[in-house]
Short mmCIF file of C-alpha atoms and ligand atoms in Angstrom, two decimals:
data_model
loop_
_atom_site.label_atom_id
_atom_site.label_comp_id
_atom_site.label_asym_id
_atom_site.label_seq_id
_atom_site.Cartn_x
_atom_site.Cartn_y
_atom_site.Cartn_z
CA MET A 1 41.73 19.80 -23.40
CA LYS A 2 44.87 18.64 -21.63
CA ILE A 3 47.55 21.18 -20.75
CA ARG A 4 50.82 21.17 -18.80
CA ALA A 5 50.89 23.65 -15.94
CA ALA A 6 52.90 24.50 -12.82
CA VAL A 7 50.72 23.70 -9.79
CA LEU A 8 51.34 24.82 -6.20
CA ASN A 9 50.05 22.07 -3.88
CA ARG A 10 51.47 23.32 -0.56
CA THR A 11 52.73 26.70 0.62
CA GLY A 12 55.66 27.39 2.93
CA LEU A 13 58.02 24.66 1.75
CA PRO A 14 61.69 25.29 2.66
CA ARG A 15 64.37 26.65 0.33
CA PRO A 16 66.05 25.68 -1.86
CA TYR A 17 63.00 25.24 -4.09
CA ALA A 18 65.09 23.24 -6.56
CA GLU A 19 64.95 20.51 -3.86
CA SER A 20 61.59 21.05 -2.11
CA ARG A 21 59.88 21.60 -5.51
CA PRO A 22 56.80 23.62 -4.42
CA LEU A 23 55.65 23.76 -8.03
CA SER A 24 54.92 20.46 -9.73
CA ILE A 25 54.53 20.29 -13.49
CA GLU A 26 51.28 18.45 -14.02
CA THR A 27 48.85 17.63 -16.79
CA LEU A 28 45.51 19.34 -16.09
CA GLU A 29 42.15 19.32 -17.81
CA LEU A 30 41.18 22.79 -19.11
CA ASP A 31 37.52 23.54 -19.88
CA PRO A 32 36.58 25.36 -23.09
CA PRO A 33 35.99 29.13 -22.73
CA GLY A 34 32.57 29.99 -21.26
CA GLN A 35 30.45 33.11 -21.71
CA GLY A 36 32.73 36.15 -21.99
CA GLU A 37 35.89 34.03 -21.81
CA VAL A 38 38.83 33.41 -24.11
CA LEU A 39 41.26 30.53 -24.63
CA VAL A 40 44.81 31.89 -24.90
CA ARG A 41 47.90 30.00 -25.98
CA ILE A 42 50.53 31.29 -23.56
CA LYS A 43 53.82 32.16 -25.26
CA ALA A 44 55.72 33.75 -22.35
CA ALA A 45 55.12 34.10 -18.61
CA GLY A 46 57.27 36.13 -16.21
CA LEU A 47 58.34 35.10 -12.69
CA CYS A 48 57.33 37.80 -10.21
CA HIS A 49 57.99 38.36 -6.52
CA SER A 50 54.30 38.08 -5.79
CA ASP A 51 54.39 34.50 -7.13
CA LEU A 52 57.14 33.90 -4.55
CA SER A 53 54.89 35.44 -1.90
CA VAL A 54 52.20 32.87 -2.69
CA ILE A 55 54.79 30.05 -2.66
CA ASN A 56 56.24 31.07 0.72
CA GLY A 57 52.84 31.88 2.28
CA ASP A 58 53.25 35.65 2.64
CA ARG A 59 50.28 36.09 0.34
CA PRO A 60 47.72 33.49 1.43
CA ARG A 61 45.87 31.85 -1.47
CA PRO A 62 43.88 28.60 -1.74
CA VAL A 63 45.73 25.51 -3.01
CA PRO A 64 46.03 23.61 -5.25
CA MET A 65 46.61 26.62 -7.48
CA ALA A 66 47.99 26.87 -11.01
CA LEU A 67 50.41 29.77 -10.59
CA GLY A 68 51.56 32.62 -12.83
CA HIS A 69 50.06 36.07 -13.41
CA GLU A 70 52.34 37.98 -15.83
CA ALA A 71 52.06 36.76 -19.40
CA ALA A 72 51.43 37.30 -23.08
CA GLY A 73 50.06 34.96 -25.70
CA ILE A 74 47.87 34.43 -28.73
CA VAL A 75 44.08 34.09 -28.76
CA GLU A 76 43.10 30.59 -29.87
CA GLU A 77 39.33 30.54 -29.35
CA VAL A 78 36.71 32.97 -28.07
CA GLY A 79 33.70 31.97 -25.99
CA PRO A 80 30.09 33.12 -26.47
CA GLY A 81 29.63 36.88 -26.21
CA VAL A 82 33.22 37.82 -27.06
CA THR A 83 33.00 39.91 -30.22
CA ASP A 84 36.04 42.17 -30.06
CA LEU A 85 38.83 39.57 -30.05
CA ALA A 86 39.54 36.88 -32.61
CA PRO A 87 41.85 33.88 -32.96
CA GLY A 88 45.36 35.04 -33.82
CA ASP A 89 45.19 38.30 -31.83
CA HIS A 90 48.21 38.95 -29.62
CA VAL A 91 47.29 39.77 -26.02
CA VAL A 92 48.79 40.71 -22.68
CA LEU A 93 47.13 39.15 -19.64
CA VAL A 94 46.21 41.45 -16.77
CA PHE A 95 45.94 40.05 -13.24
CA VAL A 96 42.82 41.85 -12.06
CA PRO A 97 39.79 41.04 -14.22
CA SER A 98 37.58 44.15 -14.07
CA CYS A 99 33.80 43.90 -14.26
CA GLY A 100 33.35 47.43 -15.63
CA HIS A 101 30.33 48.16 -13.44
CA CYS A 102 31.27 48.21 -9.73
CA PRO A 103 32.03 51.54 -7.95
CA PRO A 104 35.86 51.43 -8.46
CA CYS A 105 35.41 50.39 -12.12
CA ALA A 106 32.86 53.19 -12.57
CA GLU A 107 35.34 55.77 -11.36
CA GLY A 108 38.09 54.50 -13.68
CA ARG A 109 40.04 52.39 -11.18
CA PRO A 110 39.77 48.86 -12.60
CA ALA A 111 42.65 47.56 -10.47
CA LEU A 112 40.33 47.90 -7.46
CA CYS A 113 37.40 46.08 -9.12
CA GLU A 114 35.34 44.53 -6.31
CA PRO A 115 34.09 41.32 -7.98
CA GLY A 116 37.45 40.94 -9.77
CA ASN A 117 39.48 41.04 -6.57
CA ALA A 118 36.94 38.86 -4.72
CA ALA A 119 37.21 36.20 -7.45
CA ASN A 120 41.01 36.46 -7.32
CA GLY A 121 40.97 35.92 -3.55
CA ARG A 122 38.88 32.75 -3.95
CA GLY A 123 41.01 31.44 -6.83
CA GLU A 124 37.99 31.59 -9.14
CA MET A 125 37.26 33.14 -12.51
CA LEU A 126 35.42 36.49 -12.72
CA GLY A 127 32.49 34.55 -14.19
CA GLY A 128 32.52 32.18 -11.17
CA GLY A 129 33.97 28.72 -10.68
CA ARG A 130 37.10 27.13 -12.06
CA ARG A 131 38.08 25.90 -15.50
CA LEU A 132 41.05 23.77 -14.35
CA HIS A 133 40.69 20.23 -13.01
CA ARG A 134 42.66 17.11 -12.25
CA ALA A 135 41.28 13.68 -11.34
CA GLY A 136 37.84 15.11 -10.59
CA GLU A 137 39.21 17.88 -8.33
CA ASN A 138 39.14 21.61 -9.11
CA VAL A 139 42.41 23.52 -9.34
CA ASN A 140 42.35 27.21 -8.35
CA HIS A 141 43.23 30.01 -10.73
CA HIS A 142 45.97 32.48 -9.84
CA LEU A 143 44.54 35.99 -10.28
CA GLY A 144 42.28 34.81 -13.08
CA VAL A 145 45.33 34.08 -15.22
CA SER A 146 47.30 30.90 -14.21
CA ALA A 147 49.91 31.54 -16.85
CA PHE A 148 52.68 29.04 -16.07
CA ALA A 149 50.78 26.78 -18.44
CA GLU A 150 50.60 26.00 -22.13
CA ARG A 151 47.11 27.47 -22.36
CA ALA A 152 44.75 29.46 -20.17
CA VAL A 153 41.05 30.24 -20.20
CA VAL A 154 40.58 33.78 -18.92
CA SER A 155 37.91 36.46 -18.76
CA ARG A 156 37.80 38.76 -21.79
CA ASN A 157 38.36 41.49 -19.20
CA SER A 158 41.76 39.99 -18.27
CA LEU A 159 43.09 40.72 -21.76
CA VAL A 160 44.52 43.70 -23.61
CA ARG A 161 45.11 43.31 -27.35
CA ILE A 162 48.58 44.45 -28.42
CA ASP A 163 50.54 45.25 -31.55
CA PRO A 164 51.82 41.90 -32.92
CA ALA A 165 55.15 43.60 -33.76
CA VAL A 166 56.10 43.52 -30.05
CA PRO A 167 57.87 40.24 -29.16
CA LEU A 168 55.65 38.30 -26.75
CA GLU A 169 58.53 37.57 -24.34
CA GLU A 170 58.95 41.28 -23.71
CA ALA A 171 55.21 41.95 -23.93
CA ALA A 172 54.64 39.59 -20.98
CA LEU A 173 56.41 42.00 -18.63
CA PHE A 174 53.84 44.68 -19.37
CA GLY A 175 51.16 42.61 -17.60
CA CYS A 176 52.66 43.10 -14.12
CA ALA A 177 56.14 44.59 -13.73
CA VAL A 178 55.73 47.46 -16.19
CA LEU A 179 52.15 48.39 -15.25
CA THR A 180 52.93 48.21 -11.53
CA GLY A 181 56.29 50.01 -11.62
CA VAL A 182 55.80 52.67 -14.28
CA GLY A 183 52.17 53.12 -13.25
CA ALA A 184 53.13 53.89 -9.64
CA VAL A 185 55.21 56.81 -10.94
CA ALA A 186 52.96 58.00 -13.76
CA ASN A 187 49.48 57.35 -12.36
CA THR A 188 49.63 56.99 -8.58
CA ALA A 189 52.23 59.70 -7.90
CA ARG A 190 51.90 61.71 -11.13
CA VAL A 191 55.56 62.68 -10.87
CA PRO A 192 56.09 66.05 -12.62
CA VAL A 193 59.10 67.00 -14.77
CA GLY A 194 62.11 67.92 -12.66
CA ALA A 195 60.90 66.24 -9.45
CA THR A 196 63.27 64.24 -7.25
CA VAL A 197 62.55 60.53 -6.78
CA ALA A 198 63.83 57.62 -4.69
CA VAL A 199 63.11 53.95 -5.45
CA ILE A 200 63.62 51.48 -2.58
CA GLY A 201 63.91 47.86 -3.78
CA LEU A 202 65.20 47.13 -7.29
CA GLY A 203 63.36 44.03 -8.44
CA GLY A 204 61.40 43.95 -11.69
CA VAL A 205 58.79 46.36 -10.35
CA GLY A 206 61.28 48.73 -8.68
CA LEU A 207 63.43 48.96 -11.79
CA ASN A 208 60.32 49.73 -13.82
CA ALA A 209 59.55 52.55 -11.38
CA LEU A 210 63.07 53.80 -12.07
CA LEU A 211 62.43 53.61 -15.84
CA GLY A 212 59.17 55.47 -15.24
CA ALA A 213 60.99 58.20 -13.33
CA VAL A 214 63.47 58.56 -16.22
CA ALA A 215 60.60 58.77 -18.72
CA ALA A 216 58.81 61.33 -16.51
CA GLY A 217 61.86 63.61 -16.52
CA ALA A 218 62.80 63.36 -12.84
CA SER A 219 65.87 65.47 -12.11
CA ARG A 220 67.26 63.23 -9.42
CA ILE A 221 66.67 59.48 -9.20
CA VAL A 222 67.97 57.78 -6.07
CA ALA A 223 68.09 53.96 -6.24
CA VAL A 224 68.36 51.86 -3.08
CA ASP A 225 68.86 48.11 -2.70
CA LEU A 226 70.78 45.54 -0.66
CA LEU A 227 72.61 44.08 -3.68
CA ALA A 228 75.48 45.87 -5.43
CA PRO A 229 74.81 44.40 -8.93
CA LYS A 230 71.29 45.85 -8.84
CA LEU A 231 72.68 49.28 -7.94
CA ASP A 232 75.06 49.01 -10.91
CA LEU A 233 72.17 48.16 -13.24
CA ALA A 234 70.12 51.04 -11.79
CA ARG A 235 72.93 53.45 -12.65
CA GLU A 236 73.03 52.14 -16.21
CA LEU A 237 69.28 52.65 -16.51
CA GLY A 238 69.38 56.26 -15.33
CA ALA A 239 69.71 56.42 -11.55
CA THR A 240 71.70 59.52 -10.55
CA ASP A 241 72.55 58.26 -7.04
CA THR A 242 72.70 54.79 -5.50
CA PHE A 243 72.72 53.74 -1.85
CA ASP A 244 73.20 50.45 -0.02
CA ALA A 245 70.03 49.86 2.02
CA ALA A 246 72.03 47.95 4.66
CA ALA A 247 74.32 50.90 5.44
CA GLU A 248 73.68 52.10 8.98
CA ASP A 249 73.09 55.75 8.06
CA CYS A 250 71.32 55.12 4.73
CA ALA A 251 68.30 57.38 5.44
CA ARG A 252 70.46 60.25 6.71
CA ALA A 253 72.86 59.92 3.78
CA ILE A 254 69.99 60.13 1.28
CA ARG A 255 68.43 63.13 3.07
CA GLU A 256 71.79 64.91 3.04
CA ALA A 257 72.43 64.11 -0.62
CA THR A 258 68.99 65.43 -1.58
CA SER A 259 68.89 68.51 0.68
CA GLY A 260 66.23 67.19 3.05
CA GLY A 261 64.73 64.29 1.09
CA VAL A 262 63.04 63.58 -2.24
CA ASP A 263 59.68 64.77 -3.55
CA PHE A 264 58.51 61.19 -4.20
CA ALA A 265 59.79 57.98 -2.60
CA PHE A 266 58.62 54.56 -3.84
CA GLU A 267 58.69 51.44 -1.66
CA MET A 268 58.97 48.47 -4.03
CA ALA A 269 60.26 45.69 -1.76
CA GLY A 270 57.13 44.77 0.21
CA SER A 271 58.91 45.07 3.55
CA VAL A 272 58.35 47.26 6.59
CA PRO A 273 62.00 48.45 6.79
CA ALA A 274 61.82 49.46 3.11
CA LEU A 275 58.59 51.40 3.67
CA GLU A 276 60.00 53.10 6.77
CA LEU A 277 63.12 54.03 4.79
CA ALA A 278 60.98 55.40 1.95
CA TYR A 279 59.00 57.50 4.43
CA ALA A 280 62.19 58.70 6.11
CA VAL A 281 63.71 59.95 2.85
CA THR A 282 60.57 61.80 1.69
CA ARG A 283 60.93 65.56 2.13
CA ARG A 284 58.49 67.91 3.88
CA GLY A 285 55.38 68.12 1.68
CA GLY A 286 56.44 65.04 -0.25
CA THR A 287 54.69 61.81 -1.16
CA THR A 288 55.60 58.24 -0.22
CA VAL A 289 54.12 55.51 -2.44
CA THR A 290 54.14 51.82 -1.57
CA ALA A 291 53.60 49.13 -4.20
CA GLY A 292 55.35 46.16 -2.53
CA LEU A 293 52.93 43.47 -1.36
CA ALA A 294 53.74 42.61 2.26
CA ASN A 295 52.49 39.77 4.46
CA PRO A 296 49.06 40.85 5.86
CA GLU A 297 50.39 40.53 9.45
CA ARG A 298 53.01 43.26 8.95
CA ARG A 299 52.49 46.69 10.57
CA MET A 300 54.51 49.84 10.05
CA SER A 301 55.12 52.63 12.52
CA ILE A 302 55.33 56.29 11.54
CA GLN A 303 55.55 59.55 13.42
CA GLN A 304 51.91 60.64 13.24
CA VAL A 305 52.53 64.37 13.53
CA SER A 306 54.77 64.39 10.46
CA LEU A 307 51.74 63.70 8.27
CA VAL A 308 50.15 66.91 9.60
CA ALA A 309 52.95 69.34 10.31
CA GLU A 310 54.93 68.37 7.21
CA GLU A 311 51.86 67.79 5.00
CA ARG A 312 53.18 64.39 4.03
CA THR A 313 51.22 61.96 1.85
CA LEU A 314 51.40 58.17 2.10
CA LYS A 315 49.74 56.30 -0.78
CA GLY A 316 49.27 52.71 -1.83
CA SER A 317 49.51 51.71 -5.48
CA TYR A 318 47.99 48.51 -6.91
CA VAL A 319 48.67 47.56 -10.55
CA GLY A 320 50.16 51.06 -10.81
CA SER A 321 46.67 52.60 -10.55
CA CYS A 322 46.53 51.66 -14.23
CA ILE A 323 43.74 51.42 -16.73
CA PRO A 324 45.36 48.53 -18.63
CA VAL A 325 43.48 49.02 -21.90
CA ARG A 326 44.80 52.60 -21.96
CA ASP A 327 48.22 52.16 -20.37
CA VAL A 328 49.57 48.94 -21.96
CA PRO A 329 49.46 50.45 -25.49
CA ARG A 330 50.89 53.78 -24.24
CA LEU A 331 53.80 52.18 -22.43
CA MET A 332 54.47 49.77 -25.31
CA ALA A 333 54.71 52.76 -27.64
CA LEU A 334 57.37 54.28 -25.36
CA TYR A 335 59.17 50.94 -25.26
CA ARG A 336 59.20 50.67 -29.06
CA GLN A 337 60.72 54.17 -29.25
CA GLY A 338 63.53 53.09 -26.92
CA ARG A 339 62.31 55.40 -24.16
CA LEU A 340 61.40 52.64 -21.68
CA LYS A 341 64.13 50.03 -21.65
CA VAL A 342 62.00 47.11 -20.49
CA ASP A 343 64.11 44.59 -22.46
CA ARG A 344 67.07 45.36 -20.17
CA LEU A 345 65.09 43.77 -17.32
CA LEU A 346 64.43 40.49 -19.13
CA THR A 347 67.47 38.62 -17.84
CA ASP A 348 66.66 34.95 -18.56
CA ARG A 349 64.47 32.75 -20.72
CA ILE A 350 63.68 29.39 -19.12
CA GLU A 351 61.66 26.23 -19.70
CA LEU A 352 58.63 25.34 -17.59
CA ASP A 353 60.47 22.37 -16.05
CA ASP A 354 63.16 24.69 -14.63
CA ILE A 355 60.71 26.88 -12.74
CA ASN A 356 61.57 25.83 -9.16
CA HIS A 357 65.26 26.58 -9.62
CA ALA A 358 64.33 29.86 -11.29
CA PHE A 359 62.35 30.89 -8.19
CA ASP A 360 65.49 30.26 -6.11
CA ARG A 361 67.35 32.65 -8.39
CA LEU A 362 64.59 35.25 -8.04
CA ALA A 363 64.55 34.90 -4.23
CA ASP A 364 68.34 35.30 -4.15
CA GLY A 365 68.21 38.43 -6.30
CA GLU A 366 70.28 36.77 -9.03
CA ALA A 367 67.73 37.48 -11.74
CA ILE A 368 65.52 40.48 -12.50
CA ARG A 369 62.87 39.07 -14.82
CA GLN A 370 62.96 35.45 -15.94
CA VAL A 371 60.39 34.43 -18.50
CA VAL A 372 59.07 30.93 -19.08
CA VAL A 373 59.00 30.54 -22.85
CA PHE A 374 56.56 28.10 -24.41
CA PRO A 375 57.80 26.77 -27.75
CA ASP A 376 55.60 26.67 -30.86
ZN1 ZN B 401 53.57 40.41 -10.41
ZN1 ZN B 402 34.50 46.19 -11.24
#
């Protein structure tokens, strides 16, 4: 079938994107769902910083690629072998398809699935190959999802069925921002009640980490960013302290305010200075978690002895160390009870044709989560 989709043909084009237009809205040919695959009508797809990282080349991916990895929609057709989903089911799309059998999957860490991440790196489906084409040429899939499109064919294992009572525009955020941010706090760090927390970088993922810290019962939540409006929003969402990351003595000020640093610091900006700041504000015996995706060339520098003599822990967190089929329903239940204010992060609803300008707004920090809405 024919679908409209946002296709990245070249990476590294200059800003503003409203002029260079890295994403072109094209009509593509979409194959029917194969074995173990599902055709989903996309209803909402969020714009994430890691889409920007593909656009600007920080996260190298093969082009042409149909972008978009955070979405929700409605099942339209199931392929052979799919018996537990049916047309009409509401689903959230998850950006690592997990095979269920490799060593990380076997130990309950589907975000690290080996064939799933290998397929994502090649721009292919978990089942191999591509389902998107134009003029006889294949178009690569973005993380097995390619959601800035009217429809997507995805692996059954990229989907989590959800309660149809949850609006799909908000549900979309659970596919990346919520899983990654709340999961870093709840799963990767396992923050206990009363712990002290710092979040460095207040984009969609960072603010979800903040919401996760509130839900976990952290006693002190320090929010750090370069932009004053984001610090204001953080305070409204439950931050107890806010700091300007650009201030010269930011690390020292946070250590003083928290009597030697926080128990858990989260780096959510994908930058070396942010990670170094997070490490610097973690107390003796504390844990630093990084969930920001940096350019693969970046290197950080830490004082080696502090890991030993201060028993410090430095951990990475991918997809919030989540088990999506378990965590999406759990976190949606919290959201529906008003205990995880995800809707406060959905700042704009846009049309597919406005996507380049919307990425400018994301890069400038003017929007938290913008969602492309596909009309009925
Ligand atoms: Zn994302
Ligand atoms: Zn696997």
